Tab-separated table of C-alpha atoms and ligand atoms in Angstrom:
chain	number	residue	atom	x	y	z
A	1	MET	CA	86.047	32.986	168.326
A	2	ARG	CA	83.110	34.049	166.214
A	3	VAL	CA	83.789	34.295	162.497
A	4	LEU	CA	81.472	35.582	159.771
A	5	LEU	CA	82.074	33.851	156.442
A	6	ILE	CA	80.609	35.451	153.324
A	7	GLY	CA	80.093	33.303	150.227
A	8	SER	CA	78.327	30.120	149.198
A	9	GLY	CA	80.538	28.178	146.767
A	10	ALA	CA	82.914	25.243	147.074
A	11	ARG	CA	85.683	27.787	147.753
A	12	GLU	CA	83.800	28.997	150.824
A	13	HIS	CA	83.020	25.387	151.805
A	14	VAL	CA	86.747	24.651	152.020
A	15	ILE	CA	87.341	27.968	153.829
A	16	ALA	CA	84.655	26.956	156.363
A	17	GLU	CA	86.259	23.537	156.818
A	18	THR	CA	89.657	25.180	157.336
A	19	PHE	CA	88.312	27.530	160.043
A	20	LYS	CA	86.546	24.643	161.756
A	21	LYS	CA	89.785	22.701	162.234
A	22	ASN	CA	90.006	24.969	165.268
A	23	LYS	CA	87.318	23.794	167.705
A	24	ASP	CA	87.110	27.276	169.265
A	25	VAL	CA	85.795	28.798	166.044
A	26	GLU	CA	82.052	29.362	165.735
A	27	LEU	CA	81.067	30.032	162.162
A	28	TYR	CA	78.265	32.348	161.027
A	29	SER	CA	77.717	32.218	157.288
A	30	PHE	CA	76.109	34.723	154.948
A	31	MET	CA	75.304	32.991	151.661
A	32	LYS	CA	73.698	33.903	148.349
A	33	SER	CA	72.120	30.431	148.284
A	34	LYS	CA	72.224	27.661	150.853
A	35	ASN	CA	75.344	25.540	150.525
A	36	PRO	CA	74.628	22.370	152.535
A	37	GLY	CA	78.322	21.863	153.314
A	38	ILE	CA	78.798	25.357	154.734
A	39	ALA	CA	75.459	25.193	156.567
A	40	SER	CA	76.465	21.959	158.315
A	41	LEU	CA	79.631	23.645	159.635
A	42	SER	CA	77.880	26.854	160.744
A	43	LYS	CA	76.255	27.815	164.025
A	44	ASP	CA	73.880	30.093	162.128
A	45	ILE	CA	73.338	31.106	158.517
A	46	LEU	CA	71.609	33.903	156.638
A	47	ILE	CA	70.677	33.772	152.968
A	48	GLY	CA	70.672	37.097	151.146
A	49	SER	CA	72.122	39.333	148.497
A	50	TYR	CA	75.768	40.439	148.567
A	51	SER	CA	74.568	43.969	147.893
A	52	ASP	CA	72.569	43.984	151.143
A	53	LEU	CA	75.432	45.483	153.129
A	54	GLY	CA	73.078	46.507	155.950
A	55	GLY	CA	71.754	42.952	156.242
A	56	ILE	CA	75.277	41.511	156.359
A	57	THR	CA	76.399	44.028	158.993
A	58	ASN	CA	73.314	43.419	161.143
A	59	PHE	CA	73.901	39.668	160.996
A	60	ALA	CA	77.498	40.291	162.118
A	61	LYS	CA	76.388	42.584	164.953
A	62	GLN	CA	73.633	40.258	166.174
A	63	ASN	CA	76.166	37.455	166.458
A	64	ASN	CA	78.893	39.542	168.034
A	65	ILE	CA	81.353	38.604	165.299
A	66	ASP	CA	85.096	38.929	165.983
A	67	PHE	CA	85.996	39.210	162.316
A	68	ALA	CA	84.648	38.473	158.847
A	69	PHE	CA	86.262	36.575	155.981
A	70	ILE	CA	85.066	37.396	152.487
A	71	GLY	CA	85.175	34.566	149.918
A	72	PRO	CA	84.014	35.908	146.528
A	73	GLU	CA	84.800	39.100	144.621
A	74	ASP	CA	81.228	40.426	144.331
A	75	PRO	CA	80.768	41.444	148.006
A	76	LEU	CA	84.281	42.982	147.935
A	77	ASN	CA	83.241	45.034	144.931
A	78	GLU	CA	80.038	46.034	146.749
A	79	GLY	CA	82.194	47.459	149.560
A	80	VAL	CA	81.283	44.963	152.265
A	81	VAL	CA	84.640	45.402	154.033
A	82	ASP	CA	84.182	49.197	154.170
A	83	GLU	CA	80.676	48.772	155.606
A	84	LEU	CA	81.812	46.238	158.231
A	85	GLN	CA	84.765	48.424	159.228
A	86	GLU	CA	82.526	51.487	159.550
A	87	ASN	CA	80.513	49.417	162.022
A	88	GLY	CA	83.589	48.419	164.013
A	89	ILE	CA	83.881	44.900	162.579
A	90	SER	CA	87.271	43.756	161.293
A	91	ALA	CA	87.528	41.811	158.077
A	92	VAL	CA	90.013	39.764	156.088
A	93	GLY	CA	89.589	41.036	152.573
A	94	PRO	CA	90.303	44.346	150.866
A	95	THR	CA	88.160	47.458	150.938
A	96	LYS	CA	86.438	48.496	147.713
A	97	LEU	CA	89.343	50.782	146.863
A	98	MET	CA	91.928	48.030	147.389
A	99	ALA	CA	89.809	45.378	145.654
A	100	ARG	CA	90.480	47.330	142.449
A	101	LEU	CA	93.439	44.968	142.270
A	102	GLU	CA	90.847	42.550	140.847
A	103	THR	CA	87.932	44.754	139.872
A	104	SER	CA	89.950	47.151	137.726
A	105	LYS	CA	92.388	45.510	135.342
A	106	SER	CA	93.694	48.974	134.349
A	107	PHE	CA	94.469	49.855	137.992
A	108	THR	CA	96.694	46.791	138.347
A	109	ARG	CA	98.437	47.052	134.973
A	110	GLU	CA	99.163	50.773	135.526
A	111	LEU	CA	100.344	50.170	139.113
A	112	VAL	CA	102.747	47.430	137.988
A	113	GLU	CA	104.023	49.728	135.233
A	114	LYS	CA	104.335	52.858	137.400
A	115	TYR	CA	106.344	51.085	140.100
A	116	LYS	CA	108.493	49.195	137.537
A	117	ILE	CA	107.551	45.841	139.063
A	118	GLY	CA	107.902	43.833	135.839
A	119	GLY	CA	105.694	41.029	134.571
A	120	ASN	CA	103.287	43.112	132.468
A	121	PRO	CA	102.771	42.160	128.829
A	122	LYS	CA	102.569	45.009	126.273
A	123	PHE	CA	99.261	46.714	127.051
A	124	LYS	CA	97.275	49.929	126.676
A	125	VAL	CA	94.146	51.220	128.345
A	126	PHE	CA	91.614	53.003	126.149
A	127	THR	CA	88.613	55.156	126.982
A	128	LYS	CA	85.892	56.141	124.484
A	129	GLU	CA	87.702	59.357	123.525
A	130	TYR	CA	90.709	57.363	122.320
A	131	ILE	CA	88.860	54.675	120.392
A	132	ASP	CA	90.601	55.655	117.140
A	133	GLU	CA	94.008	54.836	118.619
A	134	ILE	CA	93.084	51.214	119.333
A	135	LYS	CA	93.629	50.244	115.697
A	136	GLU	CA	97.181	51.562	115.785
A	137	PHE	CA	98.015	49.563	118.943
A	138	LEU	CA	96.491	46.390	117.481
A	139	ASN	CA	99.145	46.621	114.761
A	140	GLU	CA	101.928	46.752	117.370
A	141	ILE	CA	101.143	43.442	119.113
A	142	GLU	CA	101.401	39.816	118.013
A	143	GLY	CA	98.258	38.243	119.465
A	144	ILE	CA	95.400	40.207	121.026
A	145	VAL	CA	93.579	40.001	124.356
A	146	VAL	CA	90.693	42.383	125.123
A	147	LYS	CA	89.668	42.902	128.749
A	148	PRO	CA	86.743	45.026	129.947
A	149	ASP	CA	87.814	47.193	132.889
A	150	GLY	CA	85.573	45.804	135.603
A	151	LEU	CA	84.056	42.600	136.959
A	152	THR	CA	82.452	40.476	134.265
A	153	GLY	CA	81.912	37.159	136.063
A	154	GLY	CA	84.828	35.626	134.161
A	155	LYS	CA	83.070	36.131	130.829
A	156	GLY	CA	84.427	39.433	129.548
A	157	VAL	CA	88.001	38.598	128.546
A	158	LYS	CA	88.273	37.701	124.859
A	159	VAL	CA	91.352	36.167	123.279
A	160	GLN	CA	92.362	36.114	119.623
A	161	GLY	CA	92.155	32.597	118.242
A	162	ASP	CA	89.610	31.542	120.893
A	163	HIS	CA	86.869	34.161	120.746
A	164	PHE	CA	87.714	36.178	117.639
A	165	ASN	CA	90.206	36.038	114.806
A	166	THR	CA	90.802	39.348	113.079
A	167	LYS	CA	91.898	42.806	114.244
A	168	GLU	CA	88.565	44.153	112.956
A	169	GLU	CA	86.719	41.738	115.244
A	170	ALA	CA	88.938	42.851	118.162
A	171	LEU	CA	88.080	46.462	117.421
A	172	THR	CA	84.366	45.682	117.242
A	173	TYR	CA	84.563	43.986	120.647
A	174	CYS	CA	86.492	46.959	122.118
A	175	ARG	CA	83.692	49.261	120.888
A	176	GLU	CA	81.089	46.944	122.435
A	177	VAL	CA	82.948	46.930	125.778
A	178	LEU	CA	83.156	50.733	125.789
A	179	GLU	CA	79.359	50.920	125.551
A	180	SER	CA	79.101	49.471	129.072
A	181	HIS	CA	82.546	50.056	130.657
A	182	ALA	CA	84.562	53.230	131.220
A	183	SER	CA	87.653	51.675	129.662
A	184	VAL	CA	89.005	48.642	127.880
A	185	ILE	CA	92.448	47.065	128.152
A	186	VAL	CA	94.124	45.694	125.065
A	187	GLU	CA	97.059	43.384	125.710
A	188	GLU	CA	99.501	41.230	123.858
A	189	LYS	CA	98.518	37.539	124.018
A	190	LEU	CA	101.029	35.427	125.920
A	191	ASP	CA	101.864	31.797	125.171
A	192	GLY	CA	102.842	29.570	128.061
A	193	GLU	CA	101.633	27.588	131.055
A	194	GLU	CA	99.492	29.307	133.653
A	195	PHE	CA	99.738	28.906	137.417
A	196	SER	CA	98.006	30.393	140.444
A	197	LEU	CA	99.818	31.726	143.496
A	198	GLN	CA	97.234	32.602	146.144
A	199	CYS	CA	99.245	34.707	148.577
A	200	LEU	CA	98.055	35.809	152.007
A	201	THR	CA	99.043	39.285	153.077
A	202	ASP	CA	98.558	42.009	155.664
A	203	GLY	CA	100.080	44.472	153.214
A	204	LYS	CA	103.534	44.214	154.794
A	205	THR	CA	104.254	40.481	154.798
A	206	VAL	CA	103.314	38.244	151.870
A	207	ILE	CA	103.069	34.476	152.297
A	208	ALA	CA	102.866	32.099	149.349
A	209	PRO	CA	101.093	28.742	149.592
A	210	PRO	CA	101.956	25.964	147.120
A	211	PRO	CA	101.182	26.977	143.515
A	212	ALA	CA	98.306	25.266	141.718
A	213	GLN	CA	97.243	24.930	138.100
A	214	ASP	CA	93.606	25.336	137.067
A	215	HIS	CA	91.993	23.897	133.906
A	216	LYS	CA	89.658	26.390	132.285
A	217	ARG	CA	88.373	24.440	129.278
A	218	ALA	CA	85.245	22.366	129.681
A	219	TYR	CA	86.420	19.100	128.139
A	220	ASP	CA	89.373	16.717	128.231
A	221	ASP	CA	92.516	17.705	126.360
A	222	ASP	CA	91.699	21.410	126.879
A	223	LYS	CA	88.840	21.357	124.398
A	224	GLY	CA	85.571	23.308	124.562
A	225	GLN	CA	84.532	26.573	126.129
A	226	ASN	CA	86.253	28.418	128.945
A	227	THR	CA	84.621	27.733	132.305
A	228	GLY	CA	85.059	28.924	135.886
A	229	GLY	CA	87.642	26.119	136.216
A	230	MET	CA	87.033	22.376	135.853
A	231	GLY	CA	89.709	21.284	138.296
A	232	SER	CA	93.224	21.883	139.478
A	233	TYR	CA	96.261	20.227	141.003
A	234	SER	CA	99.243	20.965	143.211
A	235	CYS	CA	102.379	18.954	143.937
A	236	ALA	CA	103.956	17.550	147.094
A	237	ASN	CA	107.205	19.473	146.484
A	238	HIS	CA	105.256	22.761	146.375
A	239	LEU	CA	106.338	23.380	142.783
A	240	LEU	CA	104.564	22.337	139.576
A	241	PRO	CA	106.045	19.858	137.071
A	242	PHE	CA	106.790	22.675	134.588
A	243	LEU	CA	107.967	25.221	137.181
A	244	LYS	CA	111.290	25.685	138.938
A	245	LYS	CA	111.693	27.346	142.331
A	246	GLU	CA	113.054	30.463	140.634
A	247	HIS	CA	109.701	30.878	138.838
A	248	ILE	CA	107.724	30.731	142.093
A	249	ASP	CA	110.236	33.133	143.644
A	250	LYS	CA	109.668	35.532	140.750
A	251	ALA	CA	105.866	35.371	141.127
A	252	LEU	CA	106.221	35.983	144.871
A	253	GLU	CA	108.601	38.888	144.242
A	254	ILE	CA	106.075	40.483	141.852
A	255	THR	CA	103.353	40.065	144.492
A	256	LYS	CA	105.505	41.554	147.271
A	257	LYS	CA	106.389	44.526	145.070
A	258	THR	CA	102.717	44.969	144.154
A	259	ALA	CA	101.689	44.965	147.841
A	260	ASP	CA	104.370	47.630	148.487
A	261	ALA	CA	103.196	49.626	145.488
A	262	ILE	CA	99.592	49.572	146.747
A	263	TYR	CA	100.798	51.055	150.028
A	264	LYS	CA	102.865	53.726	148.265
A	265	GLU	CA	99.957	54.574	145.997
A	266	THR	CA	97.170	54.689	148.595
A	267	GLY	CA	98.897	55.038	151.986
A	268	LEU	CA	96.948	51.937	153.072
A	269	TYR	CA	97.959	48.328	153.630
A	270	TYR	CA	96.234	45.702	151.476
A	271	ASN	CA	94.665	42.977	153.595
A	272	GLY	CA	93.558	39.514	152.494
A	273	VAL	CA	94.368	37.311	149.514
A	274	MET	CA	96.431	38.426	146.535
A	275	TYR	CA	95.851	35.622	144.076
A	276	GLY	CA	98.183	36.134	141.162
A	277	GLY	CA	97.338	34.448	137.882
A	278	PHE	CA	100.782	34.014	136.337
A	279	ILE	CA	102.046	32.461	133.126
A	280	LEU	CA	105.466	30.995	132.433
A	281	THR	CA	106.449	32.164	128.942
A	282	LYS	CA	109.599	32.006	126.837
A	283	ASP	CA	110.455	35.396	128.369
A	284	GLY	CA	109.948	34.203	131.942
A	285	VAL	CA	107.115	34.686	134.426
A	286	LYS	CA	104.421	37.216	133.440
A	287	LEU	CA	101.407	38.485	135.340
A	288	LEU	CA	98.015	37.778	133.774
A	289	GLU	CA	95.903	39.303	136.540
A	290	TYR	CA	95.372	39.584	140.263
A	291	ASN	CA	92.277	38.455	142.110
A	292	ALA	CA	91.439	39.784	145.558
A	293	ARG	CA	90.266	36.390	146.851
A	294	PHE	CA	91.129	32.705	146.754
A	295	GLY	CA	90.727	30.845	143.477
A	296	ASP	CA	87.924	28.428	142.834
A	297	PRO	CA	88.917	25.550	142.520
A	298	GLU	CA	92.493	26.391	143.601
A	299	ALA	CA	91.484	27.184	147.213
A	300	MET	CA	90.774	23.461	147.531
A	301	ASN	CA	94.361	22.619	146.570
A	302	VAL	CA	95.959	24.682	149.288
A	303	LEU	CA	93.673	25.150	152.297
A	304	PRO	CA	93.345	21.431	153.179
A	305	LEU	CA	97.165	21.339	153.395
A	306	LEU	CA	97.340	24.215	155.876
A	307	LYS	CA	98.786	23.024	159.184
A	308	THR	CA	98.735	26.440	160.865
A	309	ASP	CA	95.489	27.567	162.528
A	310	PHE	CA	93.658	29.651	159.916
A	311	ALA	CA	91.852	31.850	162.446
A	312	SER	CA	95.224	32.822	163.967
A	313	ILE	CA	96.518	33.728	160.494
A	314	CYS	CA	93.423	35.887	159.931
A	315	GLN	CA	93.818	37.625	163.296
A	316	ALA	CA	97.473	38.317	162.501
A	317	ILE	CA	96.462	39.792	159.131
A	318	ILE	CA	93.952	42.092	160.821
A	319	VAL	CA	96.505	43.503	163.277
A	320	GLN	CA	99.224	43.550	160.568
A	321	GLU	CA	101.440	41.078	162.374
A	322	LEU	CA	101.523	38.313	159.800
A	323	ASN	CA	105.313	38.363	160.141
A	324	ARG	CA	104.891	36.751	163.581
A	325	ILE	CA	103.135	33.656	162.221
A	326	LYS	CA	104.867	30.627	160.753
A	327	VAL	CA	102.531	29.397	158.042
A	328	VAL	CA	103.086	25.739	157.144
A	329	PHE	CA	101.532	23.662	154.365
A	330	GLU	CA	101.735	19.873	154.288
A	331	LYS	CA	103.990	18.320	151.651
A	332	LYS	CA	101.195	16.479	149.844
A	333	ALA	CA	99.894	16.429	146.279
A	334	THR	CA	96.282	17.386	145.544
A	335	VAL	CA	93.933	16.935	142.605
A	336	CYS	CA	90.545	18.634	142.481
A	337	LYS	CA	87.859	17.710	139.938
A	338	TYR	CA	84.556	19.492	139.474
A	339	VAL	CA	81.439	17.600	138.491
A	340	VAL	CA	79.225	19.914	136.421
A	341	PRO	CA	75.761	19.654	134.854
A	342	GLU	CA	75.396	18.553	131.228
A	343	GLY	CA	75.513	21.584	128.939
A	344	TYR	CA	77.772	23.590	131.290
A	345	PRO	CA	78.929	26.335	130.785
A	346	ASP	CA	76.701	27.653	127.964
A	347	ALA	CA	73.400	25.814	128.354
A	348	PRO	CA	73.531	23.859	131.607
A	349	ILE	CA	70.575	21.749	132.622
A	350	LYS	CA	69.069	22.982	135.881
A	351	ASN	CA	67.029	21.540	138.738
A	352	GLU	CA	68.286	18.059	137.919
A	353	LYS	CA	68.826	15.641	140.773
A	354	VAL	CA	72.335	14.465	141.490
A	355	LEU	CA	73.345	11.586	143.736
A	356	VAL	CA	76.713	11.882	145.455
A	357	GLU	CA	78.122	8.641	146.748
A	358	GLY	CA	81.807	9.611	146.964
A	359	ASN	CA	84.410	6.959	147.688
A	360	GLY	CA	85.087	7.670	151.336
A	361	LYS	CA	88.590	8.898	150.470
A	362	ALA	CA	88.015	12.118	148.553
A	363	LYS	CA	86.983	15.337	150.240
A	364	VAL	CA	83.648	16.614	148.940
A	365	TYR	CA	82.910	20.332	148.507
A	366	TYR	CA	79.507	21.592	147.421
A	367	ALA	CA	79.064	24.460	144.969
A	368	SER	CA	75.920	25.109	142.870
A	369	VAL	CA	73.538	22.663	144.458
A	370	ASP	CA	70.256	23.063	146.238
A	371	GLU	CA	69.399	20.710	149.089
A	372	LYS	CA	65.752	19.636	148.982
A	373	GLU	CA	63.919	17.088	151.109
A	374	ASP	CA	64.491	14.317	148.582
A	375	GLY	CA	68.124	15.107	147.824
A	376	LEU	CA	70.511	17.418	145.999
A	377	TYR	CA	69.599	19.317	142.848
A	378	MET	CA	72.017	21.100	140.517
A	379	THR	CA	71.373	24.781	139.931
A	380	GLY	CA	73.337	25.243	136.699
A	381	SER	CA	76.928	26.117	137.533
A	382	ARG	CA	79.759	23.892	138.781
A	383	ALA	CA	78.024	21.482	141.168
A	384	ILE	CA	80.403	19.465	143.353
A	385	ALA	CA	84.179	19.387	143.726
A	386	PHE	CA	86.117	16.300	144.763
A	387	LEU	CA	89.582	16.591	146.192
A	388	GLY	CA	92.130	13.808	146.348
A	389	VAL	CA	95.106	14.308	148.649
A	390	GLY	CA	98.056	11.920	148.356
A	391	ASP	CA	101.793	11.495	148.578
A	392	ASN	CA	102.023	12.066	144.837
A	393	LEU	CA	99.841	13.250	141.957
A	394	GLU	CA	99.029	9.711	140.809
A	395	GLU	CA	97.563	8.830	144.186
A	396	ALA	CA	95.673	12.124	144.521
A	397	GLU	CA	94.292	11.882	140.971
A	398	LYS	CA	93.024	8.331	141.508
A	399	ILE	CA	91.115	9.369	144.643
A	400	ALA	CA	89.519	12.406	142.975
A	401	GLU	CA	88.693	10.525	139.763
A	402	GLU	CA	87.062	7.586	141.562
A	403	ALA	CA	84.914	9.951	143.613
A	404	ALA	CA	83.874	12.022	140.576
A	405	CYS	CA	82.911	8.811	138.748
A	406	SER	CA	80.687	7.762	141.657
A	407	VAL	CA	78.258	10.670	141.070
A	408	LYS	CA	74.968	9.688	139.454
A	409	GLY	CA	73.014	12.158	137.336
A	410	ARG	CA	73.190	14.177	134.132
A	411	ILE	CA	76.721	15.382	134.777
A	412	PHE	CA	80.246	15.318	133.397
A	413	HIS	CA	83.777	15.997	134.598
A	414	ARG	CA	87.273	16.149	133.151
A	415	LYS	CA	88.983	12.817	133.488
A	416	ASP	CA	92.392	14.104	132.432
A	417	ILE	CA	93.123	16.633	135.208
A	418	GLY	CA	96.170	15.526	137.195
A	419	THR	CA	96.920	12.584	134.900
A	420	LYS	CA	100.413	11.766	133.732
A	421	ALA	CA	99.540	12.326	130.062
A	422	LEU	CA	98.251	15.856	130.619
A	423	ILE	CA	101.104	16.799	132.947
A	424	GLU	CA	103.613	15.588	130.338
A	425	LYS	CA	101.873	17.759	127.745
A	426	ARG	CA	102.289	20.802	130.031
A	427	VAL	CA	105.979	20.053	130.586
A	428	LYS	CA	106.528	19.547	126.847
A	429	HIS	CA	104.822	22.854	126.108
A	430	VAL	CA	107.256	24.705	128.372
A	431	GLY	CA	110.162	22.686	126.932
A	432	SER	CA	109.248	23.840	123.418
A	433	PHE	CA	109.944	27.533	124.117
B	501	LIG	N1	90.177	29.602	139.072
B	501	LIG	C1	89.823	30.828	138.534
B	501	LIG	C2	89.318	31.826	139.485
B	501	LIG	O1	89.081	31.541	140.642
B	501	LIG	O2	89.143	32.967	139.094
């Protein structure tokens, strides 16, 4: 089986590893920059831009690809699935229209509202013509979140208390967003604990892997700037310490209803990953956003636990027969920790050498690194992820922490992810509602 994998981060490294558990899979990888981990698992690679849809399709045709799997959101937003399909190549991942689930926050909020799915906070979408009404809505909500309607590389969402304080500042940011985006979403800020449920779907059947929790802040104890995610964990019982089964069931129900709503709205079945960012609040489970891809780092919490052949799952998704596959995840705990360059995320050092020793127990996934003749160099974003897998969180955390500590260079990582103290803080937070 010949699979085209698009993407070059640690998320795609773990996707590549998961495909390669099946010895019959030959991997062909299209990357933005050369990920040494993905390259070592691939029969052939091509480095290029995600907007070069012709180049991607030609690479797929030359290698007689059976299907493509798309890792990041950018190629989905470029319409890579549409282009591949027009050339007779199947793909796991939504078309540009369907990827609006991630690329248009207003599409998702309005869909969830229209089909009475539940889980939305109070929100309103504003275009330039209605700018004067924003002020009125800001007076109706407790805390404020402002989201540009479109992809912003994780940098566009601004939250009251973190990025701005007053309503006037919120309004100024809304105006700024409307200079470059067609619309802006203003939402009520929710207090609670976040979790990620990265469901697989063919549009008819929705399968939930174990939930995971990411850590967005750069430093220990949730201090510092928001990042792409400094690390994440999942538990052997496929819950999280602050979540009950009913909460996961609710998140899955919202996702199933959303998949149904997409079909009703467009007449088409959504195909690929529906990664729901949820938050458990005093009023129950709420939806923060959907992503049309696996999470990074959360992909590393779930894919290594997958016992079912991933290529077979993908083939079933393509022919809309996911209901025929029994998808099983191992009952293990995982802790993932990212090692990042000094100064990340705002002013990361670049082109600095990094020496990865590992500890022989943790899985190692490469992200923003460049492999040169004399070793690995960091390119500015999250560099290397270490994953510990164990019977419990303590064991998994120890493996990941030891491995992260073994890296030599101008780097740092969060020591507290997956530790008892931080988990207790999360549980206490939920208990205080
Ligand atoms: N972990 C955050 C994301 O993948 O968007």
